[in-house]
PDB file of C-alpha atoms in Angstrom:
ATOM      1  CA  MET A   1      44.492   9.520  17.327  1.00 92.00           C
ATOM      2  CA  ILE A   2      46.728   9.352  14.102  1.00 95.00           C
ATOM      3  CA  ILE A   3      47.986   5.755  13.529  1.00 97.00           C
ATOM      4  CA  GLY A   4      51.285   5.844  11.626  1.00 97.00           C
ATOM      5  CA  LEU A   5      51.480   2.555   9.692  1.00 98.00           C
ATOM      6  CA  THR A   6      54.687   1.891   8.186  1.00 97.00           C
ATOM      7  CA  GLY A   7      56.955  -1.214   6.915  1.00 96.00           C
ATOM      8  CA  SER A   8      59.624  -1.671   4.532  1.00 94.00           C
ATOM      9  CA  ILE A   9      59.256  -2.788   0.857  1.00 94.00           C
ATOM     10  CA  GLY A  10      57.619  -6.211   0.604  1.00 95.00           C
ATOM     11  CA  MET A  11      56.379  -6.457   4.009  1.00 96.00           C
ATOM     12  CA  GLY A  12      52.485  -6.291   3.076  1.00 95.00           C
ATOM     13  CA  LYS A  13      51.670  -2.574   4.358  1.00 95.00           C
ATOM     14  CA  SER A  14      49.318  -2.142   1.463  1.00 94.00           C
ATOM     15  CA  THR A  15      47.338  -5.423   2.708  1.00 96.00           C
ATOM     16  CA  VAL A  16      47.390  -4.221   6.148  1.00 98.00           C
ATOM     17  CA  ALA A  17      46.076  -0.835   5.360  1.00 97.00           C
ATOM     18  CA  ALA A  18      43.104  -2.163   3.409  1.00 97.00           C
ATOM     19  CA  MET A  19      42.162  -4.358   6.581  1.00 98.00           C
ATOM     20  CA  PHE A  20      42.223  -1.261   8.490  1.00 98.00           C
ATOM     21  CA  ALA A  21      40.178   0.498   5.883  1.00 97.00           C
ATOM     22  CA  ASP A  22      37.802  -2.760   5.990  1.00 97.00           C
ATOM     23  CA  GLU A  23      37.401  -2.272   9.778  1.00 96.00           C
ATOM     24  CA  GLY A  24      36.158   1.262   9.233  1.00 95.00           C
ATOM     25  CA  MET A  25      39.328   3.223   9.647  1.00 96.00           C
ATOM     26  CA  PRO A  26      39.966   6.298   7.274  1.00 97.00           C
ATOM     27  CA  VAL A  27      43.169   5.679   5.516  1.00 98.00           C
ATOM     28  CA  PHE A  28      45.649   8.005   4.112  1.00 97.00           C
ATOM     29  CA  ASP A  29      47.712   6.370   1.479  1.00 95.00           C
ATOM     30  CA  ALA A  30      50.797   8.454   0.753  1.00 91.00           C
ATOM     31  CA  ASP A  31      51.805   6.359  -2.142  1.00 91.00           C
ATOM     32  CA  ALA A  32      48.507   6.457  -3.928  1.00 94.00           C
ATOM     33  CA  THR A  33      48.520  10.260  -3.246  1.00 96.00           C
ATOM     34  CA  VAL A  34      51.934  10.530  -4.896  1.00 95.00           C
ATOM     35  CA  HIS A  35      50.623   8.533  -7.822  1.00 94.00           C
ATOM     36  CA  ARG A  36      47.660  10.676  -8.242  1.00 96.00           C
ATOM     37  CA  LEU A  37      49.814  13.926  -7.971  1.00 97.00           C
ATOM     38  CA  GLN A  38      52.253  12.518 -10.549  1.00 97.00           C
ATOM     39  CA  GLY A  39      49.287  11.219 -12.930  1.00 95.00           C
ATOM     40  CA  VAL A  40      47.734  12.768 -15.897  1.00 95.00           C
ATOM     41  CA  GLY A  41      46.979  16.259 -14.902  1.00 92.00           C
ATOM     42  CA  GLY A  42      48.564  15.806 -11.565  1.00 95.00           C
ATOM     43  CA  ARG A  43      49.810  19.147 -10.034  1.00 95.00           C
ATOM     44  CA  LEU A  44      53.555  17.784  -9.530  1.00 97.00           C
ATOM     45  CA  VAL A  45      53.677  16.637 -13.241  1.00 97.00           C
ATOM     46  CA  PRO A  46      54.956  20.321 -14.352  1.00 96.00           C
ATOM     47  CA  ALA A  47      57.522  20.749 -11.345  1.00 97.00           C
ATOM     48  CA  ILE A  48      58.921  17.077 -11.967  1.00 97.00           C
ATOM     49  CA  GLU A  49      59.422  17.480 -15.576  1.00 96.00           C
ATOM     50  CA  ALA A  50      61.120  20.778 -15.067  1.00 96.00           C
ATOM     51  CA  ALA A  51      63.374  19.190 -12.447  1.00 96.00           C
ATOM     52  CA  PHE A  52      63.921  15.912 -14.689  1.00 96.00           C
ATOM     53  CA  PRO A  53      63.315  16.539 -18.266  1.00 96.00           C
ATOM     54  CA  GLY A  54      62.012  13.590 -20.148  1.00 94.00           C
ATOM     55  CA  SER A  55      60.233  12.331 -17.302  1.00 95.00           C
ATOM     56  CA  THR A  56      56.764  12.953 -18.612  1.00 94.00           C
ATOM     57  CA  VAL A  57      54.763  10.792 -21.149  1.00 93.00           C
ATOM     58  CA  ASN A  58      51.203  11.448 -22.251  1.00 93.00           C
ATOM     59  CA  GLY A  59      50.948  14.307 -19.543  1.00 93.00           C
ATOM     60  CA  ALA A  60      52.050  12.019 -16.512  1.00 96.00           C
ATOM     61  CA  ILE A  61      55.022  11.287 -14.853  1.00 96.00           C
ATOM     62  CA  ASN A  62      56.658   7.870 -16.187  1.00 93.00           C
ATOM     63  CA  ARG A  63      57.819   6.272 -13.254  1.00 90.00           C
ATOM     64  CA  ALA A  64      60.418   4.114 -15.170  1.00 89.00           C
ATOM     65  CA  LYS A  65      61.888   7.208 -16.678  1.00 93.00           C
ATOM     66  CA  LEU A  66      61.799   9.266 -13.386  1.00 95.00           C
ATOM     67  CA  GLY A  67      63.312   6.201 -11.514  1.00 89.00           C
ATOM     68  CA  ALA A  68      66.369   5.911 -14.214  1.00 90.00           C
ATOM     69  CA  ALA A  69      67.135   9.653 -13.585  1.00 92.00           C
ATOM     70  CA  VAL A  70      67.265   9.530  -9.862  1.00 91.00           C
ATOM     71  CA  PHE A  71      68.146   5.926  -9.184  1.00 82.00           C
ATOM     72  CA  GLY A  72      71.466   5.938  -7.211  1.00 80.00           C
ATOM     73  CA  ASP A  73      71.749   9.678  -7.370  1.00 88.00           C
ATOM     74  CA  ASP A  74      71.286  11.112  -3.689  1.00 87.00           C
ATOM     75  CA  ALA A  75      71.163  14.592  -4.946  1.00 94.00           C
ATOM     76  CA  ALA A  76      68.569  13.809  -7.520  1.00 94.00           C
ATOM     77  CA  ILE A  77      66.484  11.979  -4.946  1.00 91.00           C
ATOM     78  CA  LYS A  78      66.729  14.856  -2.447  1.00 92.00           C
ATOM     79  CA  ARG A  79      65.424  17.346  -5.459  1.00 96.00           C
ATOM     80  CA  LEU A  80      62.649  14.865  -5.893  1.00 96.00           C
ATOM     81  CA  GLU A  81      61.591  14.744  -2.534  1.00 92.00           C
ATOM     82  CA  ALA A  82      61.717  18.384  -2.149  1.00 95.00           C
ATOM     83  CA  ILE A  83      58.898  18.535  -4.929  1.00 97.00           C
ATOM     84  CA  VAL A  84      56.857  15.666  -3.453  1.00 95.00           C
ATOM     85  CA  HIS A  85      56.985  15.648   0.271  1.00 91.00           C
ATOM     86  CA  PRO A  86      55.427  19.259   0.767  1.00 94.00           C
ATOM     87  CA  ALA A  87      52.744  18.376  -1.569  1.00 96.00           C
ATOM     88  CA  VAL A  88      51.928  14.982   0.186  1.00 92.00           C
ATOM     89  CA  GLY A  89      51.790  17.181   3.552  1.00 90.00           C
ATOM     90  CA  GLU A  90      49.535  19.236   1.878  1.00 95.00           C
ATOM     91  CA  GLU A  91      47.213  16.457   0.920  1.00 95.00           C
ATOM     92  CA  ARG A  92      47.540  14.859   4.473  1.00 93.00           C
ATOM     93  CA  GLY A  93      46.383  18.121   6.072  1.00 93.00           C
ATOM     94  CA  ALA A  94      43.239  18.035   3.824  1.00 96.00           C
ATOM     95  CA  PHE A  95      42.447  14.468   4.861  1.00 96.00           C
ATOM     96  CA  LEU A  96      42.953  15.159   8.533  1.00 93.00           C
ATOM     97  CA  ALA A  97      40.444  18.235   8.287  1.00 95.00           C
ATOM     98  CA  LYS A  98      38.158  16.007   6.569  1.00 96.00           C
ATOM     99  CA  HIS A  99      38.381  13.361   9.255  1.00 96.00           C
ATOM    100  CA  ALA A 100      38.855  15.788  12.098  1.00 90.00           C
ATOM    101  CA  GLY A 101      38.055  13.983  15.614  1.00 86.00           C
ATOM    102  CA  LYS A 102      38.276  10.540  14.276  1.00 90.00           C
ATOM    103  CA  HIS A 103      40.913   7.930  14.745  1.00 94.00           C
ATOM    104  CA  VAL A 104      42.734   7.589  11.260  1.00 97.00           C
ATOM    105  CA  VAL A 105      45.620   5.736   9.758  1.00 97.00           C
ATOM    106  CA  PHE A 106      48.507   7.209   7.880  1.00 96.00           C
ATOM    107  CA  ASP A 107      50.198   4.822   5.430  1.00 95.00           C
ATOM    108  CA  PHE A 108      53.423   5.993   5.024  1.00 92.00           C
ATOM    109  CA  PRO A 109      56.273   3.715   3.704  1.00 89.00           C
ATOM    110  CA  LEU A 110      58.981   6.275   4.691  1.00 88.00           C
ATOM    111  CA  LEU A 111      57.239   7.284   7.992  1.00 92.00           C
ATOM    112  CA  PHE A 112      60.695   7.072  10.030  1.00 94.00           C
ATOM    113  CA  GLU A 113      62.830   8.342   7.099  1.00 89.00           C
ATOM    114  CA  THR A 114      60.713  11.797   6.605  1.00 86.00           C
ATOM    115  CA  GLY A 115      60.402  12.335  10.259  1.00 90.00           C
ATOM    116  CA  GLY A 116      56.681  11.604   9.943  1.00 90.00           C
ATOM    117  CA  ASP A 117      56.727   9.595  13.116  1.00 94.00           C
ATOM    118  CA  ARG A 118      56.916  12.991  15.238  1.00 94.00           C
ATOM    119  CA  ASN A 119      53.280  13.707  13.743  1.00 92.00           C
ATOM    120  CA  VAL A 120      51.552  10.515  14.848  1.00 95.00           C
ATOM    121  CA  ASP A 121      49.995   9.314  18.000  1.00 96.00           C
ATOM    122  CA  MET A 122      50.797   5.475  17.618  1.00 97.00           C
ATOM    123  CA  ILE A 123      53.222   3.634  15.383  1.00 98.00           C
ATOM    124  CA  VAL A 124      52.239   0.348  14.009  1.00 98.00           C
ATOM    125  CA  VAL A 125      55.042  -1.495  11.808  1.00 98.00           C
ATOM    126  CA  VAL A 126      54.158  -4.238   9.256  1.00 98.00           C
ATOM    127  CA  SER A 127      56.893  -6.789   8.985  1.00 98.00           C
ATOM    128  CA  ALA A 128      57.742 -10.080   7.568  1.00 97.00           C
ATOM    129  CA  ALA A 129      60.686 -12.637   7.604  1.00 96.00           C
ATOM    130  CA  PRO A 130      63.596 -11.480   5.339  1.00 96.00           C
ATOM    131  CA  ASP A 131      63.147 -14.562   2.971  1.00 95.00           C
ATOM    132  CA  VAL A 132      59.179 -13.775   2.602  1.00 96.00           C
ATOM    133  CA  GLN A 133      59.891 -10.014   1.964  1.00 96.00           C
ATOM    134  CA  ARG A 134      62.724 -10.666  -0.751  1.00 96.00           C
ATOM    135  CA  ALA A 135      60.449 -13.376  -2.431  1.00 96.00           C
ATOM    136  CA  ARG A 136      57.506 -10.916  -2.550  1.00 96.00           C
ATOM    137  CA  VAL A 137      59.549  -8.021  -3.870  1.00 95.00           C
ATOM    138  CA  LEU A 138      61.391 -10.000  -6.578  1.00 96.00           C
ATOM    139  CA  ALA A 139      58.333 -11.230  -7.829  1.00 96.00           C
ATOM    140  CA  ARG A 140      57.133  -7.829  -8.730  1.00 94.00           C
ATOM    141  CA  PRO A 141      57.363  -6.804 -12.500  1.00 92.00           C
ATOM    142  CA  GLY A 142      60.668  -4.929 -13.182  1.00 87.00           C
ATOM    143  CA  MET A 143      62.130  -5.717  -9.893  1.00 92.00           C
ATOM    144  CA  THR A 144      65.668  -6.787  -9.620  1.00 92.00           C
ATOM    145  CA  ALA A 145      68.066  -7.709  -7.008  1.00 94.00           C
ATOM    146  CA  ASP A 146      70.077  -4.626  -7.344  1.00 91.00           C
ATOM    147  CA  LYS A 147      66.954  -2.301  -7.307  1.00 88.00           C
ATOM    148  CA  PHE A 148      65.704  -4.185  -4.170  1.00 93.00           C
ATOM    149  CA  ALA A 149      69.054  -3.592  -2.538  1.00 92.00           C
ATOM    150  CA  ALA A 150      69.090  -0.089  -3.268  1.00 86.00           C
ATOM    151  CA  ILE A 151      65.545   0.446  -1.809  1.00 88.00           C
ATOM    152  CA  LEU A 152      66.487  -1.087   1.247  1.00 91.00           C
ATOM    153  CA  ALA A 153      69.559   0.879   1.475  1.00 88.00           C
ATOM    154  CA  ARG A 154      67.368   4.023   1.722  1.00 85.00           C
ATOM    155  CA  GLN A 155      65.003   2.608   4.155  1.00 90.00           C
ATOM    156  CA  THR A 156      65.295   2.395   8.146  1.00 94.00           C
ATOM    157  CA  PRO A 157      66.011  -1.234   8.695  1.00 95.00           C
ATOM    158  CA  ASP A 158      63.158  -3.453   9.797  1.00 96.00           C
ATOM    159  CA  ALA A 159      64.592  -4.230  13.023  1.00 96.00           C
ATOM    160  CA  GLU A 160      65.040  -0.507  13.887  1.00 96.00           C
ATOM    161  CA  LYS A 161      61.312  -0.085  12.772  1.00 97.00           C
ATOM    162  CA  ARG A 162      60.158  -2.830  15.090  1.00 97.00           C
ATOM    163  CA  ALA A 163      61.871  -1.572  17.887  1.00 97.00           C
ATOM    164  CA  ARG A 164      60.343   1.776  17.594  1.00 97.00           C
ATOM    165  CA  ALA A 165      56.742   0.556  16.955  1.00 98.00           C
ATOM    166  CA  ASP A 166      53.796   0.604  19.493  1.00 97.00           C
ATOM    167  CA  HIS A 167      52.549  -2.759  17.544  1.00 98.00           C
ATOM    168  CA  VAL A 168      54.089  -4.832  15.195  1.00 98.00           C
ATOM    169  CA  ILE A 169      52.130  -6.797  12.687  1.00 98.00           C
ATOM    170  CA  ASN A 170      53.687  -9.717  11.244  1.00 97.00           C
ATOM    171  CA  THR A 171      52.387 -10.807   7.739  1.00 97.00           C
ATOM    172  CA  ASP A 172      54.253 -13.987   7.012  1.00 93.00           C
ATOM    173  CA  THR A 173      51.353 -15.900   8.405  1.00 90.00           C
ATOM    174  CA  SER A 174      47.694 -16.088   6.957  1.00 94.00           C
ATOM    175  CA  PHE A 175      45.468 -13.365   6.144  1.00 95.00           C
ATOM    176  CA  ASP A 176      43.254 -14.284   8.808  1.00 97.00           C
ATOM    177  CA  ALA A 177      45.997 -14.207  11.632  1.00 97.00           C
ATOM    178  CA  THR A 178      47.266 -10.904   9.946  1.00 98.00           C
ATOM    179  CA  ARG A 179      43.564  -9.572  10.220  1.00 98.00           C
ATOM    180  CA  ALA A 180      43.428 -10.710  13.750  1.00 98.00           C
ATOM    181  CA  GLN A 181      46.498  -8.587  14.473  1.00 98.00           C
ATOM    182  CA  VAL A 182      44.872  -5.458  12.918  1.00 98.00           C
ATOM    183  CA  ARG A 183      41.832  -5.918  15.112  1.00 97.00           C
ATOM    184  CA  ALA A 184      44.053  -6.427  18.129  1.00 96.00           C
ATOM    185  CA  VAL A 185      45.633  -3.039  17.540  1.00 97.00           C
ATOM    186  CA  LEU A 186      42.018  -1.499  17.055  1.00 95.00           C
ATOM    187  CA  ALA A 187      41.036  -2.999  20.338  1.00 94.00           C
ATOM    188  CA  SER A 188      43.780  -1.471  22.091  1.00 93.00           C
ATOM    189  CA  LEU A 189      42.102   1.850  21.069  1.00 87.00           C
ATOM    190  CA  GLU A 190      38.939   0.695  22.769  1.00 72.00           C
ATOM    191  CA  ILE A 191      37.100   1.661  19.313  1.00 60.00           C
TER     192      ILE A 191
END
């Protein structure tokens, strides 16, 4: 079974993914995969540099420079996604082959936005109250209210994600309460 784990920015998805891993579930982290593919020697570095000249520093994609090149430009974002998404799909396929026959978790921030929800058996949405989400996001280095608003504008609204989920994990409670929700999802699989 493939569990699609998603949630908007600042909802605690990475924490929940780590909790699934702590419970023994193999987790494919789409964000970490992108970082690796764009890091020093990463296979996407040449293609991204060609599409967005000046985005590379010391053999790796500089996320701030790349962000400045695509921020607010839908066509540029689509060009970047056309480079990144197929490579992430290949990595996901290799992960599945490695863990064939096992229950796995796909940690995908843009599960709905990329149509990835069609490739999973169960959807788990990580959610928190809007004020908690906002506080978490604005506490991040380099984050501004404008950047936060732009990111939210490109993401499926939390209410819609929750409505499309098989399970919702609320993270505006304690870590123990969140872990209990993760374990409840796993119990539903009879693992």
